[in-house]
Coordinates of C-alpha atoms in Angstrom, one line a residue:
M1 CA 13.8 18.7 -11.7
T2 CA 14.6 21.2 -9.0
R3 CA 13.2 21.5 -5.5
T4 CA 12.8 24.5 -3.3
A5 CA 13.1 24.3 0.5
I6 CA 9.7 24.4 2.1
S7 CA 8.1 24.6 5.5
P8 CA 6.7 21.5 7.2
R9 CA 3.2 22.6 6.4
L10 CA 3.4 23.5 2.8
A11 CA 5.4 22.0 -0.1
T12 CA 6.1 23.4 -3.5
R13 CA 8.4 22.2 -6.3
T14 CA 9.4 23.3 -9.7
F15 CA 10.0 20.8 -12.5
S16 CA 12.4 21.6 -15.3
S17 CA 10.2 19.5 -17.7
G18 CA 6.9 20.9 -18.3
L19 CA -7.6 -5.8 0.6
T20 CA -9.2 -6.8 -1.9
F21 CA -9.6 -8.9 1.0
A22 CA -10.5 -12.4 0.0
V23 CA -10.4 -15.8 1.6
A24 CA -8.5 -18.0 -0.9
A25 CA -8.7 -21.8 -1.1
T26 CA -6.3 -22.0 1.9
G27 CA -8.8 -20.1 4.0
V28 CA -6.3 -17.3 4.7
L29 CA -6.7 -13.6 4.0
S30 CA -5.0 -12.3 0.9
L31 CA -5.2 -9.0 -1.0
R32 CA -6.2 -10.0 -4.5
L33 CA -6.5 -7.5 -7.2
A34 CA -8.0 -9.2 -10.2
C35 CA -7.6 -7.9 -13.7
V36 CA -10.9 -7.7 -15.5
V37 CA -11.0 -8.6 -19.2
R38 CA -14.1 -6.8 -20.4
E39 CA -14.8 -9.1 -23.3
S40 CA -14.8 -12.2 -21.2
R41 CA -16.9 -11.3 -18.2
A42 CA -20.4 -10.0 -17.9
P43 CA -20.8 -6.5 -16.4
R44 CA -21.1 -6.4 -12.6
R45 CA -23.7 -4.5 -10.8
G46 CA -22.7 -1.5 -8.9
R47 CA -21.7 -2.2 -5.3
A48 CA -21.1 -0.2 -2.2
G49 CA -18.5 2.5 -3.0
D50 CA -19.3 2.8 -6.7
H51 CA -19.9 6.5 -6.7
G52 CA -18.4 9.2 -8.8
H53 CA -16.2 8.8 -12.0
T54 CA -18.1 5.6 -12.9
A55 CA -19.3 4.1 -16.2
P56 CA -22.3 1.9 -16.6
H57 CA -22.8 -0.9 -14.1
G58 CA -20.7 0.9 -11.5
R59 CA -17.5 0.3 -13.4
H60 CA -14.8 3.0 -13.3
R61 CA -13.4 4.2 -16.6
R62 CA -9.9 3.0 -17.6
E63 CA -7.1 5.3 -18.6
P64 CA -5.3 4.2 -21.8
G65 CA -2.0 2.5 -21.1
L66 CA -2.7 1.7 -17.5
R67 CA -3.0 -1.9 -16.3
D68 CA -6.3 -2.9 -14.7
Y69 CA -6.2 -3.9 -11.0
R70 CA -9.7 -4.5 -9.8
S71 CA -11.5 -6.6 -7.2
S72 CA -14.7 -6.5 -5.2
D73 CA -13.5 -3.8 -2.9
D74 CA -10.5 -2.2 -4.7
D75 CA -10.4 -0.6 -8.1
N76 CA -7.6 1.4 -9.6
G77 CA -10.1 2.9 -12.0
R78 CA -11.0 5.3 -9.1
W79 CA -7.7 7.1 -10.1
V80 CA -9.2 8.2 -13.4
G81 CA -9.2 12.0 -13.5
F82 CA -7.5 12.3 -10.1
P83 CA -6.9 16.1 -9.6
F84 CA -3.2 16.2 -8.9
R85 CA -1.7 19.2 -7.2
E86 CA 1.9 20.3 -7.2
G87 CA 3.8 18.3 -4.5
D88 CA 1.3 15.5 -4.1
I89 CA 2.8 12.4 -2.5
V90 CA 1.5 8.9 -3.6
I91 CA 2.5 6.1 -1.2
S92 CA 2.4 2.9 -3.2
T93 CA 3.0 -0.4 -1.4
R94 CA 2.1 -4.0 -1.1
S95 CA 0.0 -5.0 1.9
K96 CA 1.8 -5.3 5.3
S97 CA 4.9 -3.6 3.9
G98 CA 5.0 -0.3 5.9
T99 CA 2.1 1.5 4.3
T100 CA 0.7 3.0 7.5
W101 CA 4.3 3.6 8.8
M102 CA 5.1 5.7 5.7
Q103 CA 1.7 7.5 5.9
M104 CA 2.6 8.5 9.5
I105 CA 6.1 9.6 8.5
C106 CA 4.7 11.8 5.7
A107 CA 2.1 13.2 8.1
L108 CA 4.8 14.1 10.6
L109 CA 7.0 15.7 8.0
V110 CA 4.2 17.6 6.2
L111 CA 2.4 18.8 9.3
G112 CA 5.4 19.3 11.4
T113 CA 3.8 17.9 14.6
P114 CA 2.9 14.6 16.2
D115 CA -0.6 16.0 17.0
L116 CA -2.6 15.1 13.9
P117 CA -5.8 17.1 13.3
A118 CA -7.8 13.9 12.4
P119 CA -7.4 10.1 12.1
L120 CA -4.5 9.2 9.8
T121 CA -6.8 7.4 7.3
T122 CA -8.9 10.6 7.1
I123 CA -5.9 12.7 6.3
S124 CA -4.3 10.2 4.0
P125 CA -7.1 8.1 2.3
W126 CA -6.8 4.9 0.3
V127 CA -8.0 6.2 -3.1
D128 CA -8.6 2.7 -4.6
H129 CA -10.7 1.3 -1.7
R130 CA -14.3 0.9 -2.8
V131 CA -15.9 0.9 0.7
E132 CA -16.1 4.7 0.6
P133 CA -17.5 6.7 -2.4
V134 CA -14.7 8.1 -4.4
A135 CA -16.5 11.4 -4.6
D136 CA -16.3 11.7 -0.8
V137 CA -12.6 10.9 -0.9
L138 CA -11.9 13.5 -3.5
A139 CA -13.9 16.1 -1.7
R140 CA -11.9 15.5 1.5
L141 CA -8.7 15.8 -0.4
E142 CA -9.9 19.0 -2.2
A143 CA -10.5 20.6 1.1
Q144 CA -7.0 20.0 2.4
R145 CA -4.7 23.0 2.4
H146 CA -1.5 21.3 3.4
R147 CA 0.6 19.1 1.1
R148 CA -1.4 16.0 0.3
F149 CA -0.2 12.4 0.8
V150 CA -2.4 9.5 -0.3
K151 CA -2.3 5.7 -0.1
T152 CA -2.6 3.0 -2.8
H153 CA -1.8 -0.7 -3.1
T154 CA -1.7 -0.4 -6.9
P155 CA 1.7 -0.7 -8.6
L156 CA 2.9 2.3 -10.7
D157 CA 1.8 0.6 -13.9
G158 CA -1.8 0.9 -12.8
L159 CA -1.6 4.6 -11.7
P160 CA -1.6 7.9 -13.6
L161 CA 2.0 9.2 -13.3
D162 CA 2.0 12.9 -12.9
P163 CA 5.1 15.0 -13.0
R164 CA 3.8 17.1 -10.1
A165 CA 3.8 14.1 -7.7
T166 CA 6.3 12.0 -5.9
Y167 CA 5.7 8.3 -5.7
V168 CA 7.0 6.7 -2.5
V169 CA 7.3 3.0 -2.9
V170 CA 7.9 1.1 0.4
A171 CA 8.9 -2.5 0.2
R172 CA 9.7 -5.3 2.6
S173 CA 11.3 -8.8 2.4
P174 CA 8.6 -10.8 0.7
L175 CA 8.7 -13.6 3.3
D176 CA 8.3 -11.2 6.1
M177 CA 5.4 -9.5 4.3
A178 CA 3.8 -12.9 3.8
V179 CA 4.1 -13.8 7.5
S180 CA 2.4 -10.5 8.5
L181 CA -0.3 -11.1 5.9
Y182 CA -1.0 -14.5 7.3
H183 CA -1.4 -13.2 10.8
Q184 CA -3.6 -10.4 9.7
G185 CA -6.0 -12.9 8.3
A186 CA -7.3 -13.7 11.7
N187 CA -7.9 -10.0 12.4
I188 CA -10.4 -9.4 9.6
D189 CA -14.1 -9.3 10.2
R190 CA -15.1 -10.8 6.9
R191 CA -18.8 -10.5 7.5
R192 CA -18.4 -6.7 7.9
L193 CA -16.2 -6.6 4.8
R194 CA -18.8 -8.4 2.7
E195 CA -21.5 -6.0 4.1
L196 CA -19.4 -3.0 3.0
T197 CA -18.6 -4.3 -0.5
G198 CA -21.9 -5.9 -1.3
E199 CA -20.5 -9.3 -1.6
P200 CA -22.9 -12.2 -0.8
E201 CA -22.5 -14.4 2.2
P202 CA -20.9 -17.8 1.5
T203 CA -23.4 -20.7 1.2
T204 CA -20.9 -23.3 2.6
P205 CA -18.1 -23.0 5.2
G206 CA -14.6 -22.6 3.8
P207 CA -11.8 -25.1 4.3
P208 CA -9.8 -25.1 7.6
R209 CA -7.0 -22.6 7.8
P210 CA -3.6 -24.2 7.3
D211 CA -0.7 -23.5 9.8
L212 CA 1.8 -20.8 9.0
H213 CA 4.5 -23.2 7.6
A214 CA 2.1 -24.9 5.2
W215 CA 0.6 -21.6 4.0
L216 CA 4.0 -20.0 3.6
V217 CA 5.4 -22.8 1.5
A218 CA 2.3 -22.7 -0.7
W219 CA 2.6 -18.9 -1.0
T220 CA 6.2 -19.1 -2.2
E221 CA 5.4 -21.7 -4.9
R222 CA 2.0 -20.4 -6.1
E223 CA 1.8 -19.8 -9.9
T224 CA -0.2 -16.7 -10.6
T225 CA -0.1 -13.3 -12.1
P226 CA 0.0 -9.8 -10.5
Q227 CA -3.5 -9.2 -11.9
E228 CA -4.8 -12.3 -10.1
S229 CA -3.0 -11.8 -6.8
L230 CA -0.9 -8.7 -6.1
D231 CA 0.0 -10.0 -2.7
S232 CA 1.5 -13.2 -4.1
L233 CA 5.3 -13.5 -4.5
V234 CA 4.8 -12.8 -8.2
G235 CA 2.8 -9.7 -7.4
V236 CA 5.2 -8.4 -4.7
L237 CA 8.2 -8.7 -7.1
H238 CA 6.3 -7.1 -9.9
H239 CA 5.3 -4.1 -7.8
V240 CA 8.9 -3.4 -6.7
T241 CA 10.6 -4.2 -10.1
D242 CA 8.2 -1.9 -11.9
A243 CA 8.9 1.0 -9.6
W244 CA 12.7 0.3 -9.7
R245 CA 12.7 0.4 -13.5
R246 CA 10.7 3.6 -13.7
R247 CA 13.0 5.2 -11.2
E248 CA 16.1 4.2 -13.1
A249 CA 14.6 5.4 -16.4
G250 CA 13.8 8.8 -14.8
E251 CA 10.3 8.8 -16.2
V252 CA 8.7 9.7 -12.8
D253 CA 9.8 10.9 -9.4
V254 CA 10.1 7.6 -7.5
L255 CA 11.5 7.2 -3.9
L256 CA 12.2 3.6 -2.8
V257 CA 12.2 2.9 0.9
H258 CA 12.9 -0.4 2.5
Y259 CA 11.1 -1.5 5.7
A260 CA 14.3 -3.0 7.1
D261 CA 16.0 0.4 6.8
L262 CA 13.2 2.1 8.7
L263 CA 13.7 -0.5 11.5
A264 CA 17.5 -0.1 11.5
D265 CA 17.7 3.7 11.4
L266 CA 14.3 5.4 11.6
E267 CA 15.7 8.9 12.0
G268 CA 18.1 8.5 9.2
E269 CA 15.4 7.3 6.9
M270 CA 13.0 10.0 7.9
R271 CA 15.6 12.6 7.1
R272 CA 16.2 10.9 3.7
V273 CA 12.5 11.0 3.0
A274 CA 12.3 14.6 4.0
A275 CA 15.2 15.5 1.7
A276 CA 13.7 13.6 -1.2
L277 CA 10.4 15.4 -0.7
G278 CA 12.0 18.8 -0.4
I279 CA 10.7 19.3 3.2
T280 CA 12.7 21.3 5.7
V281 CA 12.2 20.4 9.4
V282 CA 13.3 22.7 12.2
E283 CA 16.1 20.8 13.8
D284 CA 14.7 20.9 17.4
R285 CA 11.5 19.2 16.1
W286 CA 13.2 16.1 14.9
P287 CA 13.3 14.1 18.3
A288 CA 9.5 14.4 18.8
L289 CA 8.7 13.5 15.2
V290 CA 11.0 10.5 15.2
E291 CA 9.6 9.3 18.5
A292 CA 6.0 9.6 17.2
A293 CA 7.0 7.4 14.3
T294 CA 8.4 4.5 16.4
F295 CA 6.4 1.3 16.3
A296 CA 5.7 1.5 20.1
S297 CA 4.3 5.0 19.8
M298 CA 2.1 4.1 16.8
R299 CA 0.8 1.0 18.5
A300 CA -0.2 3.1 21.5
R301 CA -2.1 5.4 19.1
S302 CA -3.7 2.6 17.1
A303 CA -7.2 4.0 17.5
D304 CA -6.2 7.0 15.4
L305 CA -3.6 5.4 13.1
T306 CA -5.0 2.1 12.1
P307 CA -6.5 2.2 8.6
D308 CA -10.0 1.1 9.6
T309 CA -12.8 3.7 10.2
L310 CA -15.5 1.2 9.1
G311 CA -14.9 -1.7 11.5
V312 CA -13.3 -4.2 9.2
L313 CA -10.6 -5.1 11.7
R314 CA -11.4 -7.1 14.9
S315 CA -8.6 -5.4 16.8
K316 CA -6.8 -2.2 15.9
E317 CA -4.0 -3.0 18.3
A318 CA -3.4 -6.3 16.6
F319 CA -2.8 -4.4 13.3
F320 CA 0.6 -3.3 14.7
R321 CA 1.6 -6.9 15.4
R322 CA 5.4 -7.1 15.6
G323 CA 7.2 -4.8 13.2
G324 CA 10.3 -6.9 12.7
S325 CA 12.4 -8.6 10.0
G326 CA 13.5 -12.1 9.5
A327 CA 10.4 -14.0 10.6
G328 CA 9.8 -15.6 7.2
R329 CA 13.2 -17.3 7.0
E330 CA 12.7 -18.7 10.5
V331 CA 9.7 -20.6 9.3
L332 CA 11.1 -22.4 6.3
S333 CA 13.6 -25.2 6.1
A334 CA 16.9 -24.9 4.3
D335 CA 15.6 -26.8 1.2
E336 CA 12.5 -24.6 1.2
L337 CA 14.6 -21.4 1.5
A338 CA 16.8 -22.6 -1.4
R339 CA 13.7 -23.1 -3.6
Y340 CA 12.3 -19.7 -2.6
D341 CA 15.6 -18.0 -3.3
A342 CA 15.9 -19.6 -6.7
R343 CA 12.3 -18.6 -7.6
V344 CA 12.9 -15.0 -6.6
R345 CA 16.0 -14.8 -8.7
A346 CA 14.0 -16.1 -11.7
L347 CA 11.2 -13.5 -11.2
A348 CA 13.2 -10.3 -10.6
P349 CA 16.5 -8.6 -11.7
P350 CA 19.5 -9.3 -9.5
E351 CA 19.8 -5.7 -8.3
V352 CA 16.1 -5.7 -7.2
V353 CA 16.6 -9.0 -5.4
A354 CA 19.7 -7.8 -3.6
W355 CA 18.0 -4.7 -2.4
L356 CA 14.6 -6.3 -1.5
D357 CA 15.2 -9.7 0.1
R358 CA 16.9 -8.7 3.3

C-alpha cells in the first residue's frame, strides 16, 4: 500500500493490492451488544431506527463471515452494503475509550480547522446506532465532499473490511474504561432512551445501584462473551486483540492508538495519526489544532462535541468527566488487582496486555 500526500480537506490513497445502553442486574449502565442466534429466538418487531437495508421484522441483513453484534439500539447489520469511498476512516472503539476524542482529532486533521461546520456527531455519525434511520445516516455521508470519518463500537470481526478504508482502533486501560462507564451510568436518561428505541417501560423498579468498588470487582470477574457484553472485560480484550491480530497479519489497514498516549503527548499522537492517514497539515496550523483537541477545549465545546443530538444524556458537560488514567487501580485492593491481572493475562496475548493495560 502506498499513500500520497494530501491536503487537510481531501484525502486520497492508492493501494498496491486491488450503548446498547442497558441497566444490568447491578443497576448500572453497560453497553451490551447481544449476539442473536436466529434459530433460537423469535423475530422481533421493527423498532425506532429500523429503516433502510432491512429484512423482515426490521432485522438488518447479515454479511457472510461477520460476527453478529446486536441489541435494542445498536446493530452492526446496518453496515451491510455500506458504500465505502477511497480514504474512509472507521473509528472502532469500546465505550468510554476515546471515541469522541479521536473523532475530534480526525475532524481537525481532515478539515484543517477547529471551526467545525456542524456538530461533531452530524459530521461523524455512529453507523450502528438504531435511534436514527440508517438511510438518513447514509444520505448525510453521501452528501459529504471531504474525507469521511465514522464511528462504531463494533469490533473489526463484525465490520466489513474494505481495502479503501483505514480502521482506527482506540483503546484504554480496561479498569479506567470501566470506571468511566460506571460514572456515565448516572448521566443517562433511560426513559428517553427507551422512547427512542421502542423498548417498554419496566414494570418494577430495578435493584439499587452498587458503589463503584463493588461494581468494579464484579465487572472484573464477570463470566460472559463479547456477544453478550462488549463492554465487559472479556469484550474489551476481544475488541483490542482482534484488531491487533488483523494489523499484524496485514489483512486490513489498522491504526492502534492508546488513550494514555493521547494524554501524555497529544501533539505527538496527532502527528502520528496524520502520518498514518496520509494527511499533510500546514505547520503553522498545528498549535490551533492541538489546542482544540485538548480535554479542556472539548469540554468547553460540549454542546457541539458530545455524541447526543437526541437528548439521551442528562448533561453534555458531564460526558467529559475527567479524562485521566489510573483511576481503576486506585479503587481495587492489592489482592483484587492481582486477580484482575491474572485474568487479563489469561484472556489476551502478552503483547496485547503489555500495550493495553497501562
